[in-house]
Amino acid sequence: MVQFTAAISLAVVCSFISTALSISAPLSSLKHADNTPPSSSHSPVYRDQIAKDALKRDSNYQRFTYNARQNGHSKIERVGVIGAGICGLYTALLLESIGIEYEILEANPKRLGGRMWTYRFNETAWKNSKPGKPEYYDYFELGAMRWPNIDWQKRLLSPSLNYSLINVINHHPKTAAKDKIDLIKYVFTMENNTFNYNDVFRWRFQGIEGDPFKIGISKGGNVPDSLAKQNATKIFGQALMNFTMQFQKSFEEGWKEVLKYDDMSVRHYLREKRGFTDIEIDWLETANDGTLHFELSLAQIAIENWLFSATEW
Ligand SMILES: *[C@@H]1O[C@H](CO)[C@@H](O)[C@H](O)[C@H]1NC(C)=O
Ligand SMILES: *[C@@H]1O[C@H](CO)[C@@H](O)[C@H](O)[C@H]1NC(C)=O
Ligand SMILES: *[C@@H]1O[C@H](CO)[C@@H](O)[C@H](O)[C@H]1NC(C)=O
Ligand SMILES: *[C@@H]1O[C@H](CO)[C@@H](O)[C@H](O)[C@H]1NC(C)=O
Ligand SMILES: *[C@@H]1O[C@H](CO)[C@@H](O)[C@H](O)[C@H]1NC(C)=O
């Protein structure tokens, strides 16, 4: 019996960043690399070390085996993992490390990694190009292109954590040199970013103090001057600080905190719990995010805000 539910609940934690693929194409099944039982592919010492490491970090494992027992499975037989994105691969690694058989179902016959994918519009043109040429920059990232360097995520991609997913992949005997994962620094903002609000253009290095964009009431806008003079990112960060702090303590603490407001959108929370007016909320939304994003659930945005509190990517 393939126990999809259990695999999904195990997978869910990392799916905040790397959402499991939803598969509509016919499934092609990715067998375990060489069709040997997973438990024999590593020496017991190696396996136990991964397991110990994983269990220490992952209270989900306990929940997972508990759920399986509650559902009447005295023994976990074989687990289906949906999608070979980062989340699916890490789930498989956890299962493998504790000797549970699994099968990853992946829709794409050509590549692994899910949304962690740089799409180049013209691969040939890119290969022939050099930095500085337009063709070199003719790409976009499909989602998981940057990774917050925060404790919670280290188990996946930290090059310095021995049993992180990236290290296991890079040290695996079957990983060819050309397939090794090489992380590069992600530049989030730079002094030469530009702002343009109310027809006022400004470079980031010029700063935003003193309401250059004429948002405040005294300059013809509609936001109270005391707020308009300040940095909207900072104000928004402070409004969600409680969640960020709890998440930094532990995922469980943060989760408990967001669930208290589970029925609220960000807009609702800012209005009802933090006392902002709708005009002020519109301003925070415009300056920090995108139109209608504050209609999203508070839980999602609080988690994003925690992840985006990372200073390194
Ligand atoms: C891709 O770029 C190459 C030049 O490097 C060009 O010959 C080719 O036509 C391009 N392909 C498409 C689909 O535009
Ligand atoms: C973990 O560290 C040991 C000793 O430094 C090394 O031999 C091994 O290849 C590492 N394993 C992984 C998965 O990084
Ligand atoms: C910002 O732009 C100026 C002028 O084009 C340039 O001299 C400077 O190096 C740029 N700074 C960065 C960090 O790219
Ligand atoms: C606004 O505040 C945020 C968070 O404190 C900071 O990272 C950002 O650089 C500030 N923005 C500007 C334009 O000064
Ligand atoms: C922050 O969280 C603590 C602990 O749950 C709670 O007691 C407090 O009321 C919260 N403060 C705000 C401003 O939400």
Coordinates of C-alpha atoms and ligand atoms in Angstrom, one line a residue:
M1 CA 0.0 0.0 0.0
V2 CA 1.3 3.4 -0.9
Q3 CA 0.7 6.0 1.8
F4 CA 0.4 9.3 0.2
T5 CA -1.2 11.1 3.1
A6 CA 1.7 10.4 5.4
A7 CA 4.2 11.6 2.8
I8 CA 2.3 14.8 2.2
S9 CA 2.1 15.7 5.8
L10 CA 5.8 15.1 6.1
A11 CA 6.5 17.2 3.1
V12 CA 4.3 20.1 4.0
V13 CA 6.8 22.0 6.1
C14 CA 9.2 22.8 3.4
S15 CA 6.5 23.3 0.9
F16 CA 6.0 26.9 2.1
I17 CA 8.9 27.7 0.0
S18 CA 9.1 24.9 -2.5
T19 CA 5.5 24.0 -3.1
A20 CA 5.0 20.4 -4.1
L21 CA 4.3 20.0 -7.8
S22 CA 0.7 19.5 -8.7
I23 CA 0.8 17.0 -11.5
S24 CA -1.6 17.0 -14.4
A25 CA 0.5 15.3 -17.0
P26 CA 0.8 11.5 -16.9
L27 CA 3.1 10.3 -14.2
S28 CA 6.4 8.8 -15.0
S29 CA 7.8 7.0 -12.1
L30 CA 11.3 7.7 -10.8
K31 CA 12.5 4.5 -9.3
H32 CA 15.1 4.5 -6.7
A33 CA 18.3 5.2 -8.6
D34 CA 19.5 1.7 -9.3
N35 CA 16.4 -0.3 -8.2
T36 CA 18.2 -1.6 -5.1
P37 CA 16.3 -1.3 -1.8
P38 CA 17.1 2.2 -0.4
S39 CA 18.4 0.8 2.8
S40 CA 21.3 -1.0 1.2
S41 CA 22.6 2.0 -0.9
H42 CA 24.5 3.5 2.0
S43 CA 26.5 2.0 4.8
P44 CA 24.6 1.8 8.1
V45 CA 26.8 4.3 9.7
Y46 CA 26.1 6.9 7.0
R47 CA 22.4 6.1 7.2
D48 CA 22.2 6.3 11.0
Q49 CA 24.0 9.6 11.0
I50 CA 21.6 11.1 8.5
A51 CA 18.7 9.7 10.5
K52 CA 19.9 11.1 13.8
D53 CA 20.5 14.4 12.2
A54 CA 17.2 14.5 10.5
L55 CA 15.3 13.4 13.6
K56 CA 16.9 16.0 15.7
R57 CA 15.8 18.6 13.2
D58 CA 12.5 17.2 12.3
S59 CA 9.8 16.7 14.8
N60 CA 7.6 15.9 11.8
Y61 CA 9.1 12.4 11.7
Q62 CA 7.5 11.5 15.0
R63 CA 4.2 12.9 13.9
F64 CA 4.5 10.9 10.7
T65 CA 5.1 7.5 12.3
Y66 CA 2.5 8.2 14.9
N67 CA -0.1 9.0 12.2
A68 CA 0.8 5.9 10.4
R69 CA 0.2 3.8 13.5
Q70 CA -3.1 5.6 14.3
N71 CA -4.3 4.7 10.8
G72 CA -3.7 1.0 11.6
H73 CA -0.4 0.5 9.8
S74 CA 1.8 -1.4 12.2
K75 CA 4.6 -1.1 9.8
I76 CA 5.3 1.5 7.1
E77 CA 5.6 -0.3 3.9
R78 CA 6.3 2.1 1.1
V79 CA 5.7 5.8 0.8
G80 CA 4.7 7.7 -2.3
V81 CA 6.3 11.1 -2.6
I82 CA 4.7 13.5 -5.1
G83 CA 7.2 15.6 -7.1
A84 CA 11.0 15.6 -7.2
G85 CA 11.2 19.3 -6.2
I86 CA 13.4 20.3 -3.2
C87 CA 10.6 19.2 -0.8
G88 CA 10.1 15.8 -2.4
L89 CA 13.8 15.1 -2.6
Y90 CA 14.3 16.0 1.1
T91 CA 11.3 13.9 2.1
A92 CA 12.9 11.0 0.2
L93 CA 16.2 11.6 2.0
L94 CA 14.5 11.5 5.4
L95 CA 12.7 8.3 4.5
E96 CA 15.8 6.7 3.1
S97 CA 17.8 7.6 6.1
I98 CA 15.5 5.6 8.4
G99 CA 15.2 2.7 6.0
I100 CA 11.6 3.3 4.7
E101 CA 11.0 2.4 1.1
Y102 CA 9.7 5.2 -1.1
E103 CA 8.9 6.0 -4.6
I104 CA 9.0 9.5 -6.1
L105 CA 6.4 10.4 -8.7
E106 CA 7.6 13.1 -10.9
A107 CA 5.8 14.5 -14.0
N108 CA 8.8 15.8 -15.8
P109 CA 10.8 13.1 -17.5
K110 CA 13.8 15.4 -18.1
R111 CA 14.7 17.2 -14.9
L112 CA 14.5 17.2 -11.1
G113 CA 14.3 20.2 -8.9
G114 CA 10.7 21.5 -9.4
R115 CA 10.4 25.2 -9.3
M116 CA 14.0 25.7 -8.6
W117 CA 14.6 26.4 -12.2
T118 CA 16.2 29.1 -14.3
Y119 CA 14.4 29.3 -17.5
R120 CA 16.4 30.7 -20.5
F121 CA 14.3 31.9 -23.4
N122 CA 17.0 30.8 -25.9
E123 CA 19.5 28.3 -24.5
T124 CA 21.8 28.5 -27.5
A125 CA 21.9 32.3 -27.5
W126 CA 22.7 32.2 -23.8
K127 CA 25.5 29.7 -24.2
N128 CA 27.0 31.9 -26.9
S129 CA 26.7 35.0 -24.9
K130 CA 28.9 36.7 -22.4
P131 CA 28.2 38.9 -19.3
G132 CA 27.3 42.4 -20.5
K133 CA 25.5 41.1 -23.6
P134 CA 21.6 41.3 -23.6
E135 CA 21.3 37.5 -24.4
Y136 CA 23.1 36.7 -21.2
Y137 CA 20.3 38.2 -19.1
D138 CA 17.4 36.9 -21.1
Y139 CA 16.0 34.5 -18.5
F140 CA 13.6 34.4 -15.6
E141 CA 13.5 32.4 -12.4
L142 CA 10.5 30.1 -11.9
G143 CA 10.2 30.6 -8.2
A144 CA 12.6 29.0 -5.8
M145 CA 15.6 30.9 -7.2
R146 CA 16.7 32.3 -3.8
W147 CA 17.2 30.6 -0.5
P148 CA 17.0 32.3 2.8
N149 CA 20.0 31.5 4.9
I150 CA 18.0 30.9 8.1
D151 CA 18.4 28.0 10.5
W152 CA 15.2 26.3 9.5
Q153 CA 16.3 26.0 5.9
K154 CA 19.8 24.9 6.5
R155 CA 18.9 21.2 6.4
L156 CA 18.1 21.7 2.7
L157 CA 20.8 23.8 1.2
S158 CA 23.4 24.7 3.7
P159 CA 26.9 23.8 2.2
S160 CA 28.2 23.8 5.8
L161 CA 25.8 21.3 7.2
N162 CA 27.2 17.8 6.5
Y163 CA 23.8 16.1 5.8
S164 CA 21.9 18.8 4.1
L165 CA 20.2 17.8 0.9
I166 CA 22.7 19.7 -1.2
N167 CA 25.7 18.0 0.4
V168 CA 24.1 14.6 0.1
I169 CA 23.5 15.2 -3.6
N170 CA 27.0 16.7 -4.2
H171 CA 28.7 13.9 -2.4
H172 CA 26.7 11.1 -3.9
P173 CA 28.8 8.7 -5.9
K174 CA 26.4 8.9 -8.8
T175 CA 26.5 12.7 -9.0
A176 CA 28.6 13.7 -12.0
A177 CA 30.9 16.7 -11.5
K178 CA 28.8 18.8 -13.9
D179 CA 25.6 18.0 -12.0
K180 CA 26.9 19.2 -8.6
I181 CA 24.9 22.1 -7.2
D182 CA 26.8 25.3 -7.0
L183 CA 25.1 28.0 -4.9
I184 CA 25.7 31.6 -5.8
K185 CA 24.9 34.7 -3.8
Y186 CA 21.5 36.2 -4.6
V187 CA 21.5 40.0 -4.9
F188 CA 18.3 41.1 -3.4
T189 CA 18.6 44.9 -3.5
M190 CA 21.3 47.3 -4.5
E191 CA 21.9 50.9 -4.3
N192 CA 21.0 51.4 -7.9
N193 CA 17.4 50.1 -7.6
T194 CA 14.9 52.7 -8.5
F195 CA 11.6 53.9 -7.0
N196 CA 8.9 55.7 -8.9
Y197 CA 5.8 56.8 -7.0
N198 CA 3.5 59.7 -7.8
D199 CA 5.7 60.5 -10.8
V200 CA 8.7 61.0 -8.5
F201 CA 11.8 59.1 -9.6
R202 CA 14.5 58.2 -7.0
W203 CA 17.5 56.0 -6.7
R204 CA 17.7 53.8 -3.6
F205 CA 21.0 55.4 -2.6
Q206 CA 19.2 58.7 -2.3
G207 CA 17.1 57.4 0.6
I208 CA 13.4 57.8 1.2
E209 CA 13.4 59.9 4.3
G210 CA 11.2 63.1 4.4
D211 CA 8.5 61.8 2.1
P212 CA 10.0 62.5 -1.3
F213 CA 7.1 60.8 -3.0
K214 CA 4.5 63.3 -1.6
I215 CA 2.4 60.7 0.1
G216 CA 1.7 62.7 3.2
I217 CA -1.3 65.0 3.7
S218 CA 0.8 68.2 3.9
K219 CA 2.2 67.4 0.5
G220 CA -1.2 66.7 -1.1
G221 CA -1.3 63.0 -0.4
N222 CA -3.7 61.1 2.0
V223 CA -1.4 59.4 4.5
P224 CA -0.8 61.0 7.9
D225 CA 2.6 62.9 7.7
S226 CA 4.0 61.1 10.8
L227 CA 3.8 57.8 8.9
A228 CA 4.5 59.1 5.4
K229 CA 7.9 60.3 6.6
Q230 CA 8.9 56.8 7.7
N231 CA 10.1 53.7 5.9
A232 CA 7.0 51.6 5.0
T233 CA 9.0 48.4 5.1
K234 CA 10.1 49.0 8.6
I235 CA 6.6 49.8 9.7
F236 CA 5.2 46.7 8.1
G237 CA 8.0 44.6 9.6
Q238 CA 7.2 46.0 13.1
A239 CA 3.5 45.2 12.6
L240 CA 4.4 41.5 12.0
M241 CA 7.4 41.4 14.3
N242 CA 5.6 39.2 16.9
F243 CA 5.2 36.4 14.3
T244 CA 8.7 36.8 13.0
M245 CA 10.1 36.5 16.5
Q246 CA 8.1 33.4 17.3
F247 CA 9.2 31.8 14.1
Q248 CA 12.8 32.6 14.8
K249 CA 12.4 30.8 18.2
S250 CA 10.9 27.7 16.6
F251 CA 8.6 26.8 13.8
E252 CA 6.1 25.4 16.3
E253 CA 5.9 28.7 18.3
G254 CA 5.4 30.8 15.1
W255 CA 2.8 28.4 13.8
K256 CA 0.8 28.6 17.1
E257 CA 0.9 32.4 16.9
V258 CA -0.3 32.6 13.2
L259 CA -3.1 30.1 13.9
K260 CA -4.6 32.5 16.4
Y261 CA -5.5 34.7 13.4
D262 CA -6.2 31.9 11.0
D263 CA -9.4 33.5 9.7
M264 CA -7.8 36.8 8.9
S265 CA -6.3 38.4 5.8
V266 CA -3.4 40.7 6.2
R267 CA -5.6 43.7 5.6
H268 CA -8.1 42.5 8.2
Y269 CA -5.3 41.9 10.8
L270 CA -3.7 45.3 10.2
R271 CA -7.1 47.1 10.5
E272 CA -8.6 45.1 13.4
K273 CA -5.5 44.2 15.5
R274 CA -3.0 46.8 14.7
G275 CA -5.2 49.9 14.3
F276 CA -4.2 51.0 10.8
T277 CA -6.8 52.8 8.6
D278 CA -7.5 51.5 5.1
I279 CA -5.6 54.4 3.6
E280 CA -2.6 53.6 5.7
I281 CA -2.9 49.9 4.7
D282 CA -3.1 50.8 1.0
W283 CA 0.1 52.7 1.4
L284 CA 1.9 49.8 3.2
E285 CA 0.7 47.5 0.5
T286 CA 1.8 49.7 -2.3
A287 CA 5.2 50.4 -0.9
N288 CA 5.9 46.8 0.3
D289 CA 4.1 44.4 -1.9
G290 CA 1.7 44.4 -4.8
T291 CA -1.9 45.4 -5.4
L292 CA -4.3 43.0 -3.6
H293 CA -1.5 41.1 -1.8
F294 CA -2.9 42.1 1.6
E295 CA -6.0 40.2 0.7
L296 CA -3.9 37.0 1.2
S297 CA -4.0 35.2 4.5
L298 CA -2.1 36.6 7.4
A299 CA -0.5 33.2 8.0
Q300 CA 1.1 33.1 4.5
I301 CA 2.4 36.7 4.6
A302 CA 3.7 36.3 8.2
I303 CA 5.6 33.2 7.1
E304 CA 7.0 35.0 4.1
N305 CA 8.0 38.0 6.2
W306 CA 9.9 35.6 8.5
L307 CA 11.7 34.0 5.6
F308 CA 12.4 37.4 4.1
S309 CA 13.9 38.6 7.4
A310 CA 17.0 36.7 6.2
T311 CA 19.9 38.9 5.4
E312 CA 21.7 36.4 3.2
W313 CA 20.4 34.5 0.2
Ligands
LIG1 C1 18.3 31.3 -30.6 O1 19.5 32.0 -30.8 C2 20.2 31.7 -31.9 C3 21.5 32.5 -32.0 O2 22.4 32.2 -30.9 C4 19.4 31.9 -33.2 O3 20.1 31.4 -34.3 C5 18.1 31.1 -33.0 O4 17.3 31.4 -34.1 C6 17.4 31.5 -31.8 N1 16.2 30.7 -31.6 C7 15.0 31.2 -31.5 C8 13.9 30.3 -31.3 O5 14.8 32.4 -31.5
LIG2 C1 30.2 14.3 5.8 O1 31.5 14.5 6.4 C2 32.4 13.5 6.2 C3 33.7 13.7 6.9 O2 34.0 15.1 6.8 C4 32.6 13.2 4.7 O3 33.5 12.2 4.5 C5 31.3 12.9 4.0 O4 31.4 12.8 2.6 C6 30.3 14.0 4.3 N1 29.0 13.6 3.8 C7 28.2 14.5 3.2 C8 26.9 13.9 2.8 O5 28.4 15.6 3.1
LIG3 C1 25.3 52.5 -9.7 O1 25.3 53.3 -10.9 C2 26.5 54.1 -11.0 C3 26.3 54.9 -12.3 O2 25.8 54.2 -13.4 C4 27.7 53.2 -11.1 O3 28.9 54.0 -11.2 C5 27.8 52.3 -9.9 O4 28.9 51.5 -10.0 C6 26.5 51.5 -9.7 N1 26.6 50.8 -8.4 C7 26.4 49.5 -8.4 C8 26.4 48.9 -7.0 O5 26.2 48.8 -9.3
LIG4 C1 13.6 50.4 4.9 O1 13.7 49.6 6.0 C2 14.1 48.3 5.7 C3 14.0 47.4 6.9 O2 14.4 48.0 8.1 C4 15.6 48.4 5.2 O3 16.0 47.0 4.9 C5 15.6 49.2 3.9 O4 16.8 49.3 3.4 C6 15.0 50.6 4.2 N1 14.7 51.2 2.9 C7 15.3 52.3 2.5 C8 15.0 52.8 1.1 O5 16.0 53.0 3.3
LIG5 C1 2.8 38.8 20.9 O1 2.8 37.5 21.2 C2 2.6 37.2 22.6 C3 2.7 35.7 22.9 O2 1.8 35.0 22.2 C4 1.3 37.8 23.0 O3 1.1 37.6 24.4 C5 1.2 39.3 22.7 O4 -0.1 39.8 23.0 C6 1.5 39.5 21.2 N1 1.6 40.9 21.0 C7 1.1 41.5 19.9 C8 1.4 43.0 19.8 O5 0.5 40.9 19.1

